[in-house]
């Protein structure tokens, strides 16, 4: 690197790299599997180019008995990724099917055999300053990272209602998994944590319950599973859809998708967050109202077992949700 000293920067700027062990060997970018250190972007494109950026969080789970690794709902995630790009008027050069295949290839290249996160991101790679971005190329990068599942560990979180209002469909639509939407989530999370809670729940402009900063939400009242409707101001969560189906087909429960009042949370028998990152995350209290006995509720626990077994391929059903990732 050639650094020309100036009065303001008399010394060469340090080259900041990640420690070798902090990242996998490879990532995928715009058609190529690249060594991690070679996937650079120019500093001038930081900032505005990411304003419209959209992303996905996807997981692959390992079966502890057979060692098989399964991609979880790759097709659904890459369809939503395409939908987010469409809503940003991006022009991706890769289809959802191609991106799913690439994800399997990258998992193999990085030798990930256990539980692994797959994170695709699309951004406007020609943009250096504010513009509509319509003439820019769309770049896509996919990175992978091992994670530890907390399914069936008994972990619970303390929740609260945020003073921050969830962005609406006519503002920054929560239907678009756009990085910019997460400023709203971040502000709510900061407030909750500074007030001693783990996860906030945001209300919409009408005062109805929406979701957490990065997860959807279910509550149980008198044996009925309830979740805010998809038009209440939530991401069209893939986990939420899968859980609704598992509730009905595996547990025989009634599921309602509807408006939810804040005070319904205070009298709920059980509450849990759900999402790719959250998996299923039971709520022990909400605004200091204890939920049930403060632990994992009985229906939550039953659903969590089914979900755990399905994502790991221990339950043989729902095979179209799982993509085999061969390491042969
Ligand atoms: C804001 C928000 N809501 C809900 C979810 C859950 O969506 P999914 O189940 O598709 O992961 C997420 C993320 O994963 C999210 O970021």
Coordinates of C-alpha atoms and ligand atoms in Angstrom, one line a residue:
X1 CA 0.0 0.0 0.0
X2 CA 1.4 3.4 -1.0
X3 CA 0.5 6.1 1.6
X4 CA 1.3 9.7 0.7
X5 CA 1.9 11.6 4.0
X6 CA 0.0 14.9 4.4
X7 CA 0.0 17.6 7.1
X8 CA -3.2 16.1 8.5
X9 CA -1.9 12.5 8.3
X10 CA 1.8 12.6 8.8
X11 CA 2.0 8.9 9.4
X12 CA 0.7 6.0 7.3
X13 CA -2.7 4.9 8.4
X14 CA -2.7 1.5 10.1
X15 CA -4.0 -1.5 8.0
X16 CA -6.8 -3.0 10.1
X17 CA -7.3 -6.7 9.5
X18 CA -9.4 -9.3 11.3
X19 CA -7.5 -11.9 13.3
X20 CA -7.2 -15.2 11.2
X21 CA -9.3 -17.1 13.7
X22 CA -12.2 -14.6 13.7
X23 CA -13.5 -15.5 10.2
X24 CA -13.8 -18.4 7.8
X25 CA -11.3 -18.9 5.0
X26 CA -13.7 -17.8 2.2
X27 CA -16.7 -15.7 1.3
X28 CA -18.7 -15.4 -1.9
X29 CA -19.0 -12.2 -3.8
X30 CA -20.6 -11.4 -7.1
X31 CA -20.0 -14.8 -8.7
X32 CA -16.7 -15.9 -7.0
X33 CA -15.6 -17.7 -3.9
X34 CA -12.8 -15.4 -2.6
X35 CA -10.3 -15.6 0.2
X36 CA -11.6 -13.5 3.1
X37 CA -8.9 -10.9 2.9
X38 CA -9.4 -10.3 -0.8
X39 CA -13.0 -9.2 -0.7
X40 CA -12.4 -5.4 -0.3
X41 CA -14.6 -2.5 -1.3
X42 CA -13.4 1.1 -1.8
X43 CA -13.8 3.4 1.2
X44 CA -15.6 5.9 -0.9
X45 CA -18.5 3.5 -1.3
X46 CA -19.1 3.1 2.4
X47 CA -22.1 4.9 3.7
X48 CA -24.7 5.9 1.1
X49 CA -24.2 2.7 -0.9
X50 CA -25.5 0.7 2.0
X51 CA -28.6 2.9 2.6
X52 CA -30.8 0.6 0.5
X53 CA -28.9 -2.6 1.4
X54 CA -31.0 -5.6 2.1
X55 CA -29.9 -8.8 3.7
X56 CA -31.0 -12.2 5.0
X57 CA -30.1 -14.3 8.1
X58 CA -30.2 -18.0 7.2
X59 CA -29.2 -21.0 9.2
X60 CA -27.9 -24.5 8.6
X61 CA -28.4 -27.0 11.4
X62 CA -26.5 -30.3 12.1
X63 CA -28.2 -33.5 13.1
X64 CA -26.4 -34.6 16.3
X65 CA -27.1 -38.3 15.6
X66 CA -26.1 -38.7 12.0
X67 CA -23.8 -35.7 11.5
X68 CA -25.9 -34.6 8.5
X69 CA -26.0 -30.8 8.0
X70 CA -29.2 -29.3 6.7
X71 CA -29.8 -25.9 5.2
X72 CA -32.9 -24.5 6.8
X73 CA -35.5 -23.0 4.5
X74 CA -33.0 -21.8 1.9
X75 CA -35.7 -21.4 -0.8
X76 CA -37.9 -19.3 1.4
X77 CA -35.1 -17.0 2.5
X78 CA -33.7 -16.4 -1.0
X79 CA -37.2 -15.7 -2.2
X80 CA -37.6 -13.1 0.5
X81 CA -34.1 -11.7 -0.4
X82 CA -35.3 -11.4 -4.0
X83 CA -38.5 -9.6 -2.8
X84 CA -36.4 -7.2 -0.7
X85 CA -34.2 -6.4 -3.7
X86 CA -37.2 -5.9 -5.9
X87 CA -38.7 -3.4 -3.4
X88 CA -35.4 -1.5 -3.5
X89 CA -35.4 -1.6 -7.3
X90 CA -32.2 -3.5 -7.3
X91 CA -31.2 -5.7 -10.3
X92 CA -29.5 -8.8 -9.0
X93 CA -27.6 -11.0 -11.4
X94 CA -28.3 -14.2 -9.4
X95 CA -31.6 -16.0 -8.9
X96 CA -32.8 -17.4 -5.6
X97 CA -32.0 -20.9 -6.8
X98 CA -28.5 -20.0 -7.7
X99 CA -27.9 -18.2 -4.4
X100 CA -29.1 -21.3 -2.5
X101 CA -26.7 -23.5 -4.5
X102 CA -23.9 -21.0 -3.9
X103 CA -24.6 -21.1 -0.1
X104 CA -24.2 -24.9 0.0
X105 CA -20.9 -24.5 -2.0
X106 CA -19.6 -21.9 0.4
X107 CA -20.5 -24.0 3.5
X108 CA -18.5 -26.8 1.9
X109 CA -15.6 -24.6 1.0
X110 CA -15.4 -23.3 4.6
X111 CA -15.7 -26.8 6.0
X112 CA -18.6 -25.8 8.3
X113 CA -20.2 -29.0 9.4
X114 CA -22.0 -27.8 12.6
X115 CA -24.7 -25.1 13.2
X116 CA -23.8 -22.2 10.9
X117 CA -25.2 -18.8 10.0
X118 CA -25.3 -17.8 6.3
X119 CA -25.6 -14.0 5.8
X120 CA -26.3 -12.7 2.3
X121 CA -26.2 -8.9 1.7
X122 CA -27.0 -6.9 -1.4
X123 CA -25.9 -3.3 -1.9
X124 CA -25.6 -0.6 -4.5
X125 CA -22.0 -1.0 -5.3
X126 CA -21.5 2.1 -7.6
X127 CA -23.0 4.6 -5.2
X128 CA -20.7 7.1 -3.4
X129 CA -23.1 9.8 -2.5
X130 CA -26.9 10.3 -2.1
X131 CA -28.8 9.3 -5.3
X132 CA -31.8 7.1 -6.1
X133 CA -29.3 4.4 -6.9
X134 CA -31.3 3.1 -9.8
X135 CA -28.4 3.0 -12.2
X136 CA -26.0 1.3 -9.8
X137 CA -24.9 -2.3 -10.1
X138 CA -26.2 -4.5 -7.3
X139 CA -23.4 -6.4 -5.6
X140 CA -24.1 -9.5 -3.4
X141 CA -21.8 -10.9 -0.7
X142 CA -22.5 -14.1 1.3
X143 CA -20.6 -14.8 4.5
X144 CA -20.8 -17.8 6.8
X145 CA -20.2 -18.1 10.6
X146 CA -20.7 -20.9 13.2
X147 CA -23.2 -20.2 15.9
X148 CA -24.5 -21.8 19.1
X149 CA -28.2 -22.7 19.2
X150 CA -30.0 -21.9 22.4
X151 CA -33.0 -24.1 21.4
X152 CA -34.2 -26.2 24.4
X153 CA -31.6 -24.6 26.8
X154 CA -34.3 -23.0 29.0
X155 CA -33.0 -19.5 28.2
X156 CA -35.6 -16.8 28.8
X157 CA -35.6 -13.0 28.3
X158 CA -37.1 -10.0 30.2
X159 CA -39.0 -7.8 27.8
X160 CA -40.7 -4.4 27.8
X161 CA -42.8 -2.2 25.5
X162 CA -40.5 0.3 23.7
X163 CA -41.2 4.0 23.6
X164 CA -40.0 3.8 20.0
X165 CA -42.8 3.2 17.4
X166 CA -42.2 0.5 14.8
X167 CA -41.7 2.0 11.3
X168 CA -44.8 1.7 9.1
X169 CA -45.3 0.3 5.6
X170 CA -45.5 3.9 4.2
X171 CA -42.3 5.0 5.9
X172 CA -39.6 2.3 5.9
X173 CA -41.6 -0.9 5.2
X174 CA -40.8 -3.7 7.7
X175 CA -41.6 -6.1 4.9
X176 CA -38.3 -5.1 3.3
X177 CA -35.3 -6.6 5.2
X178 CA -33.4 -3.4 4.7
X179 CA -30.4 -2.4 6.8
X180 CA -31.9 1.1 7.3
X181 CA -35.0 -0.3 9.1
X182 CA -32.7 -1.6 11.8
X183 CA -31.9 1.9 13.0
X184 CA -35.5 1.8 14.5
X185 CA -34.7 -1.7 16.0
X186 CA -31.4 -0.5 17.4
X187 CA -32.8 2.5 19.1
X188 CA -35.4 0.3 20.8
X189 CA -32.8 -2.2 21.8
X190 CA -30.5 0.4 23.3
X191 CA -33.4 1.9 25.4
X192 CA -34.5 -1.6 26.6
X193 CA -31.0 -2.7 27.6
X194 CA -30.2 0.6 29.4
X195 CA -33.5 0.1 31.3
X196 CA -32.4 -3.4 32.4
X197 CA -34.4 -5.4 29.9
X198 CA -33.2 -7.9 27.3
X199 CA -35.5 -7.4 24.4
X200 CA -38.1 -4.7 23.6
X201 CA -41.4 -5.1 21.8
X202 CA -42.4 -2.3 19.5
X203 CA -46.0 -1.0 19.0
X204 CA -47.2 0.4 15.6
X205 CA -48.7 3.9 15.1
X206 CA -52.1 2.5 16.1
X207 CA -50.7 1.2 19.4
X208 CA -50.9 -2.5 18.4
X209 CA -48.2 -5.0 19.1
X210 CA -45.7 -5.6 16.2
X211 CA -42.4 -7.4 16.9
X212 CA -39.0 -7.3 18.5
X213 CA -36.0 -5.6 17.1
X214 CA -35.1 -8.7 15.0
X215 CA -37.8 -11.3 15.7
X216 CA -41.5 -11.8 15.6
X217 CA -43.7 -12.7 18.5
X218 CA -46.3 -15.2 19.7
X219 CA -48.4 -15.2 22.8
X220 CA -50.7 -17.9 24.3
X221 CA -54.0 -17.1 25.8
X222 CA -56.3 -20.0 27.1
X223 CA -54.6 -22.5 24.8
X224 CA -54.8 -20.4 21.7
X225 CA -51.6 -19.3 19.9
X226 CA -51.8 -15.7 18.8
X227 CA -49.4 -13.6 16.6
X228 CA -49.6 -10.1 15.2
X229 CA -50.9 -10.1 11.6
X230 CA -48.5 -9.6 8.7
X231 CA -50.0 -6.1 8.0
X232 CA -49.4 -4.9 11.6
X233 CA -45.9 -3.8 10.8
X234 CA -43.7 -6.9 11.0
X235 CA -41.2 -8.6 8.7
X236 CA -42.8 -11.5 6.9
X237 CA -40.9 -13.9 9.1
X238 CA -40.1 -17.3 7.7
X239 CA -39.9 -18.8 11.2
X240 CA -43.3 -17.4 12.1
X241 CA -44.9 -19.1 9.1
X242 CA -43.1 -22.4 9.9
X243 CA -44.2 -22.2 13.5
X244 CA -47.9 -21.5 12.6
X245 CA -47.9 -24.6 10.5
X246 CA -46.2 -26.7 13.2
X247 CA -48.7 -25.5 15.8
X248 CA -51.6 -26.5 13.6
X249 CA -50.2 -29.8 12.2
X250 CA -48.1 -31.1 15.0
X251 CA -49.8 -29.7 18.2
X252 CA -53.3 -29.4 16.9
X253 CA -53.5 -25.8 18.2
X254 CA -55.7 -22.9 17.0
X255 CA -53.6 -20.1 15.7
X256 CA -54.9 -16.5 15.3
X257 CA -53.1 -13.9 13.2
X258 CA -54.7 -10.6 14.3
X259 CA -54.2 -7.3 15.9
X260 CA -52.8 -7.7 19.4
X261 CA -53.3 -5.1 22.2
X262 CA -50.4 -4.3 24.5
X263 CA -52.4 -5.3 27.6
X264 CA -53.0 -8.8 26.1
X265 CA -49.3 -9.3 26.7
X266 CA -49.7 -8.5 30.4
X267 CA -52.3 -11.2 30.8
X268 CA -50.8 -13.8 28.4
X269 CA -50.0 -17.3 29.7
X270 CA -46.9 -17.6 27.5
X271 CA -45.0 -15.3 25.2
X272 CA -42.0 -16.1 23.0
X273 CA -40.0 -14.3 20.3
X274 CA -39.2 -16.2 17.1
X275 CA -36.9 -15.7 14.2
X276 CA -33.8 -17.1 12.5
X277 CA -31.5 -15.5 15.1
X278 CA -34.0 -15.7 18.0
X279 CA -35.0 -19.3 17.1
X280 CA -37.6 -19.6 19.8
X281 CA -36.9 -17.3 22.8
X282 CA -39.4 -17.4 25.7
X283 CA -40.2 -14.2 27.6
X284 CA -40.1 -14.5 31.4
X285 CA -41.6 -11.0 32.1
X286 CA -43.0 -8.1 30.2
X287 CA -42.9 -4.6 31.8
X288 CA -42.3 -6.4 35.1
X289 CA -45.5 -8.6 34.7
X290 CA -44.3 -12.2 35.2
X291 CA -45.3 -14.4 32.3
X292 CA -46.7 -17.8 33.6
X293 CA -44.2 -19.1 36.2
X294 CA -41.4 -17.1 34.6
X295 CA -39.9 -20.1 32.8
X296 CA -40.6 -21.8 29.5
X297 CA -44.3 -22.3 29.2
X298 CA -45.8 -25.7 28.4
X299 CA -47.0 -25.0 24.8
X300 CA -43.8 -23.1 24.1
X301 CA -41.8 -26.1 25.3
X302 CA -43.7 -28.6 23.2
X303 CA -43.4 -26.4 20.1
X304 CA -39.7 -25.8 20.7
X305 CA -39.1 -29.6 20.8
X306 CA -40.9 -30.0 17.5
X307 CA -39.1 -27.1 15.9
X308 CA -35.7 -28.3 17.2
X309 CA -36.3 -31.8 15.8
X310 CA -37.6 -30.5 12.4
X311 CA -34.7 -28.1 11.8
X312 CA -32.1 -30.8 12.6
X313 CA -33.8 -33.4 10.5
X314 CA -34.5 -35.6 13.6
X315 CA -38.2 -35.3 12.7
X316 CA -38.4 -36.7 9.2
X317 CA -41.3 -34.5 8.1
X318 CA -41.2 -31.2 6.3
X319 CA -38.3 -32.3 4.2
X320 CA -38.9 -29.6 1.6
X321 CA -37.8 -27.1 4.3
X322 CA -34.4 -28.8 4.5
X323 CA -31.6 -28.7 2.0
X324 CA -28.9 -31.3 2.4
X325 CA -25.4 -29.9 2.5
X326 CA -23.0 -32.6 1.5
X327 CA -19.3 -32.4 2.6
X328 CA -18.2 -35.4 0.6
Ligands
LIG1 C1 -37.3 -7.3 12.3 C2 -37.4 -8.7 12.2 N1 -38.5 -9.4 12.4 C3 -38.7 -10.7 12.4 C4 -37.6 -11.5 12.1 C5 -37.7 -13.0 12.0 O1 -37.7 -13.3 10.6 P1 -37.2 -14.8 10.2 O2 -38.1 -15.7 10.9 O3 -37.5 -14.8 8.7 O4 -35.8 -14.9 10.5 C6 -36.3 -10.9 11.8 C7 -35.1 -11.6 11.5 O5 -34.7 -12.6 11.4 C8 -36.2 -9.5 11.9 O6 -35.0 -8.9 11.7

